[in-house]
Short mmCIF file of C-alpha atoms in Angstrom, two decimals:
data_model
loop_
_atom_site.label_atom_id
_atom_site.label_comp_id
_atom_site.label_asym_id
_atom_site.label_seq_id
_atom_site.Cartn_x
_atom_site.Cartn_y
_atom_site.Cartn_z
CA SER A 1 91.35 4.98 56.49
CA SER A 2 94.21 8.13 57.93
CA SER A 3 90.41 10.11 58.58
CA SER A 4 89.32 7.48 60.39
CA SER A 5 92.05 6.77 62.37
CA ALA A 6 92.85 10.16 63.08
CA PHE A 7 89.37 10.23 64.29
CA SER A 8 89.78 7.24 66.52
CA ALA A 9 93.02 8.86 68.13
CA THR A 10 90.93 12.27 69.00
CA SER A 11 87.95 10.32 70.46
CA ALA A 12 90.30 8.16 72.36
CA ALA A 13 92.28 11.06 73.81
CA SER A 14 89.04 12.82 74.64
CA ALA A 15 88.11 9.59 76.98
CA SER A 16 91.89 9.55 78.53
CA PRO A 17 91.37 12.16 81.87
CA ALA A 18 95.00 12.51 81.31
CA HIS A 19 94.44 14.42 78.35
CA ASN A 20 91.68 16.03 79.30
CA ASP A 21 93.22 20.05 78.18
CA ALA A 22 93.41 23.18 76.76
CA HIS A 23 95.56 21.94 74.37
CA THR A 24 93.81 18.96 73.24
CA TYR A 25 93.78 19.60 69.59
CA GLN A 26 96.66 21.75 68.73
CA ASP A 27 98.50 18.71 67.45
CA SER A 28 96.08 18.25 64.83
CA ILE A 29 95.36 21.56 63.17
CA LEU A 30 97.69 22.47 60.24
CA LEU A 31 98.68 26.23 60.26
CA PRO A 32 101.79 28.08 58.88
CA SER A 33 105.25 29.48 60.24
CA THR A 34 105.85 33.04 60.16
CA SER A 35 108.13 35.14 62.13
CA PHE A 36 105.21 37.84 62.20
CA PRO A 37 104.29 37.82 66.02
CA GLN A 38 100.56 37.12 67.08
CA ARG A 39 100.02 40.58 68.12
CA ALA A 40 101.66 44.32 66.57
CA ASN A 41 103.18 45.79 69.71
CA ALA A 42 102.31 48.47 68.00
CA ALA A 43 103.49 50.25 72.23
CA LYS A 44 107.16 49.58 71.37
CA ARG A 45 107.52 48.99 67.43
CA GLU A 46 106.47 52.16 66.44
CA ALA A 47 109.41 53.85 68.60
CA LEU A 48 111.58 51.44 66.18
CA ILE A 49 110.25 51.65 63.36
CA ALA A 50 109.77 55.89 63.38
CA PRO A 51 112.78 56.82 62.95
CA THR A 52 112.48 55.07 59.80
CA VAL A 53 110.08 57.16 58.09
CA THR A 54 110.84 60.22 60.12
CA SER A 55 114.37 61.46 60.78
CA ASP A 56 116.78 59.10 58.80
CA LEU A 57 114.65 59.35 56.21
CA TYR A 58 114.82 63.08 56.36
CA ARG A 59 118.53 63.13 56.24
CA LYS A 60 118.95 60.44 53.32
CA MET A 61 117.01 63.14 51.51
CA ARG A 62 118.65 66.46 52.91
CA CYS A 63 121.95 64.31 50.58
CA ARG A 64 120.36 63.28 47.72
CA ALA A 65 120.90 65.59 44.68
CA ALA A 66 117.34 67.31 43.39
CA PRO A 67 117.02 70.09 41.03
CA GLU A 68 114.88 72.70 43.08
CA SER A 69 114.35 72.97 46.96
CA PHE A 70 111.43 73.17 49.20
CA PHE A 71 112.33 74.92 52.53
CA LEU A 72 109.35 75.52 55.00
CA LEU A 73 109.34 78.12 57.35
CA ASP A 74 107.65 77.43 60.70
CA GLY A 75 106.68 80.17 62.90
CA PRO A 76 107.80 78.27 66.02
CA PRO A 77 105.71 77.37 69.22
CA TYR A 78 106.39 78.43 72.30
CA ALA A 79 108.08 76.87 75.07
CA ASN A 80 105.38 76.68 77.86
CA GLY A 81 103.49 73.66 78.27
CA ASP A 82 102.44 70.49 76.92
CA LEU A 83 101.16 70.44 73.36
CA HIS A 84 97.59 70.43 72.43
CA ILE A 85 95.34 69.66 69.46
CA GLY A 86 95.75 73.07 68.01
CA HIS A 87 99.86 72.00 67.73
CA ALA A 88 99.39 67.97 66.07
CA LEU A 89 97.11 69.97 63.80
CA ASN A 90 99.51 72.94 62.69
CA LYS A 91 102.68 70.37 62.87
CA ILE A 92 100.56 67.50 61.34
CA LEU A 93 99.26 69.30 58.34
CA LYS A 94 102.50 70.95 57.58
CA ASP A 95 104.16 67.41 57.37
CA LEU A 96 101.99 66.00 54.32
CA ILE A 97 103.28 68.92 52.80
CA LEU A 98 106.61 68.40 53.28
CA ARG A 99 106.33 64.43 52.79
CA TYR A 100 104.36 65.85 49.51
CA LYS A 101 107.22 67.64 48.03
CA ALA A 102 109.70 64.89 48.68
CA MET A 103 108.22 62.58 46.64
CA ARG A 104 107.87 65.62 44.06
CA GLY A 105 111.73 64.96 44.11
CA PHE A 106 112.61 68.87 45.91
CA ASN A 107 115.20 68.41 48.49
CA VAL A 108 113.27 69.32 51.33
CA GLU A 109 114.36 71.92 54.16
CA TYR A 110 112.43 71.77 57.36
CA LYS A 111 114.27 72.54 60.71
CA PRO A 112 112.07 72.78 63.72
CA GLY A 113 112.61 75.11 66.59
CA TRP A 114 111.22 77.02 70.04
CA ASP A 115 109.81 80.01 70.78
CA CYS A 116 112.19 80.62 74.14
CA HIS A 117 111.14 84.81 75.01
CA GLY A 118 108.22 86.63 76.08
CA LEU A 119 105.02 86.75 78.00
CA PRO A 120 104.45 83.75 77.61
CA ILE A 121 107.23 82.08 78.99
CA GLU A 122 107.77 84.09 81.99
CA LEU A 123 104.35 83.70 83.25
CA TYR A 124 104.71 79.45 82.68
CA ALA A 125 107.37 79.93 84.82
CA LEU A 126 105.90 82.11 87.08
CA LYS A 127 103.17 79.77 87.16
CA GLU A 128 104.76 76.60 88.00
CA LYS A 129 107.39 78.27 91.03
CA GLU A 130 103.88 78.70 91.95
CA LYS A 131 103.10 75.60 92.32
CA GLU A 132 105.79 74.55 93.75
CA GLU A 133 105.67 76.86 96.17
CA LYS A 134 101.97 75.83 96.86
CA ARG A 135 103.38 72.09 97.08
CA LEU A 136 106.04 72.35 99.40
CA LYS A 137 104.25 74.25 101.95
CA LYS A 138 100.92 71.89 101.95
CA LYS A 139 104.04 69.01 102.18
CA ALA A 140 105.33 71.16 105.79
CA LYS A 141 102.18 71.75 106.70
CA LYS A 142 101.23 67.95 106.64
CA ALA A 143 104.80 67.23 108.10
CA SER A 144 104.03 69.54 111.41
CA ALA A 145 100.49 68.22 112.09
CA SER A 146 102.40 64.74 112.31
CA GLY A 147 104.67 66.08 113.95
CA ALA A 148 107.46 64.84 111.98
CA PRO A 149 110.60 67.45 111.74
CA GLU A 150 110.87 69.66 108.49
CA THR A 151 113.34 68.16 106.08
CA THR A 152 112.75 71.14 103.03
CA PRO A 153 113.09 74.50 104.30
CA PRO A 154 109.78 77.15 102.68
CA PRO A 155 111.58 78.71 99.01
CA ALA A 156 113.17 82.06 99.95
CA PRO A 157 111.28 84.80 97.47
CA PRO A 158 113.53 86.03 95.34
CA SER A 159 115.47 89.53 96.23
CA PRO A 160 113.87 92.45 95.16
CA HIS A 161 117.24 93.78 93.47
CA TYR A 162 118.11 90.59 91.48
CA ALA A 163 113.80 90.14 90.23
CA ALA A 164 114.60 90.45 86.67
CA LEU A 165 117.25 87.79 86.83
CA GLU A 166 115.68 85.31 89.84
CA ILE A 167 112.46 85.58 86.25
CA ARG A 168 114.70 84.63 83.50
CA ARG A 169 116.25 81.98 85.58
CA LEU A 170 113.49 80.46 86.05
CA ALA A 171 112.04 81.09 82.44
CA ARG A 172 114.69 79.07 81.13
CA ALA A 173 114.77 75.98 83.29
CA ALA A 174 111.72 75.85 82.53
CA ALA A 175 111.74 76.53 78.54
CA GLU A 176 114.26 73.54 78.99
CA ARG A 177 111.59 71.08 80.59
CA ALA A 178 108.80 72.25 77.63
CA ILE A 179 111.27 72.17 74.70
CA GLY A 180 112.13 68.33 76.36
CA ALA A 181 108.05 67.58 76.61
CA GLN A 182 107.67 69.11 73.32
CA LYS A 183 110.02 67.35 71.09
CA ASP A 184 109.40 64.32 72.56
CA SER A 185 105.57 64.68 71.44
CA PHE A 186 106.13 66.10 68.04
CA LYS A 187 108.46 62.75 67.84
CA SER A 188 104.98 60.79 68.55
CA TYR A 189 103.63 62.37 65.41
CA SER A 190 106.32 61.11 63.17
CA ILE A 191 106.71 64.40 61.84
CA PHE A 192 109.56 64.68 59.11
CA SER A 193 112.23 66.55 60.10
CA ASP A 194 116.01 65.88 61.64
CA TRP A 195 114.78 66.31 65.46
CA GLU A 196 118.51 66.08 66.39
CA HIS A 197 119.54 69.48 65.04
CA THR A 198 116.28 71.88 66.40
CA TYR A 199 116.78 75.51 67.57
CA LYS A 200 115.52 77.50 70.45
CA THR A 201 115.77 81.13 70.19
CA MET A 202 117.13 81.77 73.85
CA ASP A 203 120.34 79.71 71.54
CA PRO A 204 123.34 82.41 72.08
CA GLN A 205 124.32 81.83 68.67
CA TYR A 206 121.11 82.31 67.61
CA GLU A 207 120.44 85.88 69.95
CA ALA A 208 123.55 86.89 68.43
CA ALA A 209 122.40 86.52 64.95
CA GLN A 210 119.48 88.96 65.90
CA LEU A 211 121.86 91.50 67.47
CA LYS A 212 123.64 91.37 64.43
CA LEU A 213 120.59 92.34 62.31
CA PHE A 214 118.86 94.78 64.77
CA TYR A 215 121.99 96.81 64.27
CA LYS A 216 122.28 96.89 60.99
CA LEU A 217 118.13 97.95 60.83
CA TYR A 218 119.62 100.73 63.29
CA GLU A 219 122.64 101.61 61.11
CA GLU A 220 119.81 102.69 58.21
CA GLY A 221 117.69 104.74 60.41
CA LEU A 222 115.07 101.89 60.76
CA ILE A 223 114.95 102.07 64.66
CA TYR A 224 113.38 104.80 66.64
CA ARG A 225 111.53 105.89 70.30
CA GLY A 226 108.20 106.80 69.83
CA PHE A 227 105.72 107.73 72.41
CA LYS A 228 101.91 106.99 71.53
CA PRO A 229 99.38 104.88 73.14
CA VAL A 230 99.93 101.31 72.96
CA HIS A 231 97.31 98.43 74.34
CA TRP A 232 98.73 97.73 77.81
CA SER A 233 97.52 95.17 80.51
CA PRO A 234 97.57 96.39 83.82
CA SER A 235 97.37 92.27 85.38
CA SER A 236 99.88 91.46 83.25
CA ARG A 237 102.08 95.46 83.12
CA THR A 238 103.57 94.81 79.67
CA ALA A 239 102.11 96.23 76.36
CA LEU A 240 99.71 94.12 74.33
CA ALA A 241 99.46 93.40 70.85
CA GLU A 242 96.66 93.01 68.62
CA ALA A 243 96.81 89.39 68.58
CA GLU A 244 97.39 89.29 71.77
CA LEU A 245 93.56 90.87 72.94
CA GLU A 246 89.73 89.53 73.15
CA SER A 247 87.13 90.56 73.61
CA LEU A 248 84.50 91.12 77.49
CA ASP A 249 81.33 90.29 76.21
CA ARG A 250 79.38 91.98 78.88
CA HIS A 251 82.44 94.81 80.97
CA CYS A 252 80.90 97.18 82.85
CA SER A 253 81.79 101.19 81.89
CA LYS A 254 80.11 104.10 83.41
CA SER A 255 78.43 105.98 81.02
CA LEU A 256 78.41 109.80 81.31
CA PHE A 257 77.06 113.04 79.75
CA PHE A 258 78.80 115.98 81.01
CA PRO A 259 79.18 119.70 79.97
CA CYS A 260 82.90 121.48 79.15
CA HIS A 261 81.90 125.15 79.32
CA ILE A 262 82.85 127.35 76.50
CA SER A 263 85.70 129.98 77.66
CA THR A 264 86.28 131.70 73.94
CA PRO A 265 83.92 131.00 71.36
CA SER A 266 84.79 130.98 67.68
CA ASP A 267 83.46 134.11 65.31
CA ALA A 268 80.69 132.34 64.10
CA LEU A 269 80.13 130.71 67.58
CA GLY A 270 79.50 134.08 68.81
CA VAL A 271 77.39 135.45 66.76
CA VAL A 272 74.55 132.49 67.54
CA LEU A 273 75.35 132.94 71.37
CA SER A 274 74.31 136.44 70.65
CA THR A 275 71.33 135.62 69.68
CA ALA A 276 67.89 136.80 71.39
CA ALA A 277 66.94 133.27 72.19
CA LEU A 278 69.60 132.59 73.94
CA SER A 279 70.64 135.73 75.81
CA GLY A 280 71.21 135.29 79.62
CA VAL A 281 71.57 130.92 79.01
CA ASN A 282 74.28 129.03 80.13
CA THR A 283 75.65 127.53 76.74
CA SER A 284 78.35 124.62 77.06
CA PHE A 285 79.07 121.71 74.39
CA LEU A 286 77.96 118.35 75.83
CA VAL A 287 80.44 115.09 76.50
CA TRP A 288 79.93 111.76 76.14
CA THR A 289 82.19 109.41 77.38
CA THR A 290 82.54 105.57 79.29
CA THR A 291 85.90 106.59 80.04
CA PRO A 292 85.50 108.73 82.60
CA TRP A 293 88.62 107.81 84.75
CA THR A 294 90.57 109.53 80.76
CA LEU A 295 89.08 113.41 82.35
CA PRO A 296 92.30 114.29 83.59
CA ALA A 297 94.30 113.38 80.22
CA ASN A 298 91.78 115.61 78.09
CA ARG A 299 93.66 118.10 76.30
CA ALA A 300 90.90 118.62 73.79
CA LEU A 301 86.84 117.98 72.30
CA CYS A 302 86.38 116.82 69.05
CA ILE A 303 83.94 117.91 66.38
CA ASN A 304 82.17 117.05 62.87
CA GLU A 305 83.07 119.07 60.53
CA GLY A 306 81.30 117.90 58.29
CA GLU A 307 78.02 117.68 60.63
CA GLU A 308 75.54 119.53 61.37
CA TYR A 309 75.08 121.02 65.47
CA ILE A 310 72.16 122.34 67.53
CA VAL A 311 71.47 123.96 71.04
CA VAL A 312 68.98 123.01 72.94
CA ARG A 313 67.68 122.79 76.99
CA LYS A 314 65.14 121.12 79.22
CA SER A 315 62.23 123.17 79.43
CA ASP A 316 63.64 126.98 81.08
CA ASP A 317 66.37 125.08 82.04
CA LYS A 318 69.24 128.15 82.19
CA GLN A 319 71.69 125.52 80.92
CA ALA A 320 71.91 125.19 77.21
CA TYR A 321 73.80 122.51 75.18
CA ILE A 322 75.85 122.58 71.82
CA ILE A 323 74.87 119.11 69.57
CA ALA A 324 75.03 116.95 67.01
CA GLN A 325 71.37 117.74 65.18
CA ALA A 326 71.48 114.48 63.70
CA LEU A 327 71.51 112.76 67.31
CA LEU A 328 68.43 114.39 68.94
CA ASP A 329 66.68 111.56 69.44
CA HIS A 330 68.88 109.48 71.16
CA VAL A 331 70.29 112.42 73.37
CA ARG A 332 67.20 113.20 74.52
CA GLU A 333 66.24 109.55 74.81
CA GLU A 334 69.24 108.70 76.69
CA LEU A 335 69.11 112.21 78.93
CA GLY A 336 64.97 110.84 79.93
CA TRP A 337 63.48 114.08 78.78
CA GLU A 338 60.39 114.12 77.22
CA GLU A 339 59.71 115.17 73.45
CA ASP A 340 58.35 118.00 74.68
CA GLU A 341 60.50 119.22 77.69
CA MET A 342 63.44 119.87 75.07
CA ASN A 343 63.57 123.31 73.74
CA ILE A 344 65.66 124.32 70.58
CA LEU A 345 67.64 127.49 70.46
CA ALA A 346 69.85 127.42 67.83
CA ARG A 347 69.59 124.54 65.03
CA GLY A 348 71.99 124.01 61.64
CA ILE A 349 74.79 125.15 63.30
CA PRO A 350 77.72 124.20 60.49
CA GLY A 351 80.03 121.73 62.72
CA ALA A 352 83.81 123.97 60.98
CA SER A 353 82.49 127.25 62.40
CA LEU A 354 82.89 125.69 65.49
CA VAL A 355 86.45 124.56 65.59
CA GLY A 356 88.32 127.42 67.18
CA SER A 357 86.77 127.63 70.04
CA THR A 358 87.94 126.60 73.79
CA TYR A 359 86.83 125.31 76.65
CA GLN A 360 87.07 125.17 80.06
CA HIS A 361 88.99 121.32 81.56
CA PRO A 362 85.88 120.04 83.51
CA LEU A 363 88.22 119.35 86.27
CA LEU A 364 90.45 122.18 86.11
CA HIS A 365 89.17 123.09 89.51
CA GLU A 366 91.16 120.25 91.53
CA SER A 367 94.67 120.29 92.57
CA GLY A 368 97.68 119.02 91.51
CA ILE A 369 96.64 117.80 87.63
CA GLU A 370 99.62 118.30 85.73
CA GLY A 371 98.47 120.74 82.55
CA PRO A 372 94.58 121.49 82.57
CA SER A 373 93.90 124.94 80.91
CA PRO A 374 90.47 127.09 81.20
CA GLN A 375 91.29 127.41 77.22
CA GLN A 376 91.47 123.97 75.82
CA PRO A 377 90.91 123.80 71.91
CA VAL A 378 87.77 122.14 69.96
CA LEU A 379 89.36 120.36 67.03
CA ALA A 380 87.38 119.03 64.15
CA GLY A 381 88.36 114.89 63.92
CA THR A 382 87.79 112.20 61.01
CA HIS A 383 86.41 110.05 64.05
CA VAL A 384 83.46 111.68 64.93
CA THR A 385 79.98 109.83 64.17
CA THR A 386 76.49 110.35 64.65
CA GLU A 387 75.76 106.60 65.99
CA SER A 388 75.83 107.54 69.47
CA GLY A 389 77.37 109.68 71.75
CA THR A 390 76.13 113.88 71.32
CA GLY A 391 78.88 114.21 68.28
CA VAL A 392 80.75 116.33 70.98
CA VAL A 393 83.90 113.67 71.66
CA HIS A 394 86.19 114.08 75.18
CA THR A 395 89.86 113.84 72.99
CA ALA A 396 92.99 112.31 75.63
CA PRO A 397 95.68 112.08 73.33
CA GLY A 398 97.57 109.64 75.82
CA HIS A 399 94.78 107.57 75.94
CA GLY A 400 93.37 106.64 72.54
CA LEU A 401 94.58 105.73 69.67
CA GLU A 402 92.69 108.61 67.04
CA ASP A 403 92.95 110.95 69.89
CA PHE A 404 96.81 111.22 69.67
CA ARG A 405 96.72 110.95 66.07
CA THR A 406 93.85 114.00 65.79
CA CYS A 407 96.25 115.91 68.73
CA LEU A 408 99.68 115.39 67.32
CA PRO A 409 98.99 117.98 63.85
CA HIS A 410 98.09 120.52 66.40
CA GLY A 411 101.46 120.07 68.73
CA ILE A 412 99.36 118.54 71.51
CA GLU A 413 101.24 116.64 74.09
CA PRO A 414 100.14 112.40 74.71
CA PHE A 415 99.56 112.73 78.59
CA SER A 416 98.75 109.88 80.41
CA PRO A 417 98.92 109.62 84.73
CA VAL A 418 98.52 106.19 84.84
CA ASP A 419 101.57 103.69 85.64
CA GLY A 420 102.03 99.81 84.83
CA THR A 421 99.45 98.61 87.12
CA GLY A 422 96.55 100.65 86.12
CA LYS A 423 96.67 103.20 89.25
CA PHE A 424 96.83 107.09 88.17
CA THR A 425 99.93 109.21 89.50
CA ARG A 426 100.88 112.15 90.93
CA GLU A 427 100.19 114.51 87.56
CA ALA A 428 96.81 112.89 87.53
CA GLY A 429 96.56 115.26 90.50
CA ASP A 430 95.77 114.99 94.45
CA ARG A 431 92.94 113.61 94.74
CA PHE A 432 93.06 110.65 92.27
CA GLU A 433 96.86 109.72 93.06
CA GLY A 434 97.60 105.79 93.79
CA LYS A 435 94.05 105.04 92.63
CA PHE A 436 92.64 102.17 90.73
CA ILE A 437 91.47 103.53 87.19
CA PHE A 438 89.04 100.85 86.83
CA GLU A 439 87.41 101.18 90.75
CA GLU A 440 88.30 103.72 92.38
CA GLY A 441 89.88 106.08 90.27
CA ASN A 442 86.79 105.83 88.51
CA ALA A 443 84.40 106.62 91.31
CA GLU A 444 86.98 109.66 92.16
CA VAL A 445 86.53 111.30 89.01
CA LEU A 446 82.69 111.11 88.52
CA ALA A 447 82.22 112.12 92.73
CA SER A 448 84.78 115.09 91.89
CA LEU A 449 82.96 116.57 88.84
CA ALA A 450 79.05 115.29 90.84
CA GLU A 451 80.92 117.85 93.47
CA GLN A 452 80.90 120.60 91.23
CA GLY A 453 77.86 120.31 89.00
CA ASN A 454 79.39 118.79 86.08
CA VAL A 455 77.54 114.90 85.92
CA VAL A 456 74.50 115.66 83.82
CA ARG A 457 73.76 111.57 83.58
CA VAL A 458 75.64 108.76 84.77
CA SER A 459 74.73 105.24 84.59
CA ASP A 460 75.88 101.68 84.12
CA TYR A 461 77.02 100.22 80.07
CA PHE A 462 77.39 96.87 79.40
CA HIS A 463 79.50 96.49 76.33
CA ARG A 464 82.36 94.75 74.38
CA TYR A 465 86.10 95.80 75.98
CA PRO A 466 88.63 93.88 74.70
CA CYS A 467 90.72 92.06 77.69
CA ASP A 468 93.89 90.39 77.99
CA TRP A 469 93.75 87.09 76.02
CA ARG A 470 96.14 85.71 79.32
CA THR A 471 94.73 87.16 82.52
CA LYS A 472 91.14 88.19 81.41
CA LYS A 473 91.19 91.16 82.42
CA PRO A 474 90.64 94.61 81.34
CA VAL A 475 93.72 96.83 79.15
CA PHE A 476 93.80 100.11 78.16
CA PHE A 477 95.38 102.82 76.11
CA ARG A 478 98.37 104.18 77.94
CA ALA A 479 101.04 106.16 76.16
CA THR A 480 104.39 105.31 77.01
CA GLY A 481 107.97 105.03 75.12
CA GLN A 482 108.23 102.45 72.73
CA TRP A 483 110.67 100.95 69.92
CA PHE A 484 109.68 100.65 66.89
CA ALA A 485 110.72 99.69 63.23
CA GLY A 486 110.05 102.41 60.43
CA VAL A 487 108.96 100.10 58.23
CA SER A 488 107.09 102.33 55.55
CA GLN A 489 110.89 103.55 54.68
CA ILE A 490 111.14 99.93 52.98
CA VAL A 491 107.91 99.89 51.40
CA PRO A 492 109.39 100.80 47.71
CA LYS A 493 112.37 97.38 48.40
CA CYS A 494 109.63 95.04 49.31
CA GLN A 495 107.59 95.74 46.62
CA HIS A 496 109.52 95.89 44.28
CA ILE A 497 110.74 92.16 45.82
CA ILE A 498 107.04 91.02 45.94
CA ASP A 499 106.91 91.78 42.16
CA ASN A 500 109.93 90.05 40.95
CA ASP A 501 111.36 87.62 43.18
CA ILE A 502 108.25 85.97 44.77
CA ARG A 503 106.58 83.58 42.28
CA PHE A 504 103.28 82.71 44.09
CA ILE A 505 101.59 79.34 43.74
#
């Protein structure tokens, strides 16, 4: 039979040394013939197939007639390095929405782009430049050690007169490189779009459109320049938005309790101070702060009108302090006083009755400080609470948003004697000028107060504190001239559009 003959042939072939190789049985196995390769070879074939289901398909769908359109307005990524898992998650989820809408018959439109402006690009460019300079120095050092002649001179630092232009040139070049790398990565994700027609915020036509829009806002009176406190990063030398802040979990500040001596009491406070219990006693407001470096910019004290205040002293001390009655136990514990050492000389003083008093600036004795007065006002502040402190808040409108808002109706201008690097300026006084606020500046203010006997207690205070999300270093409030858009003027128009022209789904 055929089976026995095939078996015999196989047996004979097996017996022959000439046919004893890896292909002995290939002629006896029958398989279907196909043009499909045995391996997918995805790395090569995917690149050939991808345009068919991404850019080519997108262009075809853009040309078809559809009853409705769907636009995806996507916030562009920064052109400052390679993509990460967050970019992938963002773009792939949006890609699913686009493909779903296209399958539902919509004429979908999505134009990818890149944000090429701002501090992230500049920091990325400068970091790249530093890496290149280190590489060249290392190469030169290696060549010098081997005795070989130097072929590449070390890069010259940019001229200080053209530093800004040099940074822009570096940033543009770095952004172009990043865009090329990111575009290839997005293509590898098979994102549904036309990757040959993208936009960059540094394109001349894009910048021209921005300027035209800005001019239109200016013509309508929506653009104005204001002087107000903003989050400032001395490490990045720039103002920061709320979204650009992170928190340091255990930042160490200096907790300071200090007196502000009363210059002229309000009528109601004058009656209290004239009682027999306070005769011959020097009474001051007791103030708590964790930012002693802001004291050169002090312009007022704030109290809570709705709270009651008391006058206390330790044992028979001639110095007495005005604090919020609700914070009596807290203050006693913070100052380390025993319960039987604390004497209450007056109680039940309405907070509102303290408004109108004046006090002496705590650094009035220092020369060169701009604007301190022996008659600074006590104001009512809605931000004063009884959660901590003394119920009396040191107020520097140049270094705090709530301080700024409290002082503004009283015509008290913000004063911020600190430069962009976080160092005191000449306006802070001869003793403090040039000192970094978070280090020697803070220490010098404390030393000045101590020399005058104006430190009740100082200690380390660990707490959460805002920092620059890029440098991870502390920020502070600093009053600077800023450009603002007066969006409050267009709120009614925006509300009308939301109510009548936008369909939420």
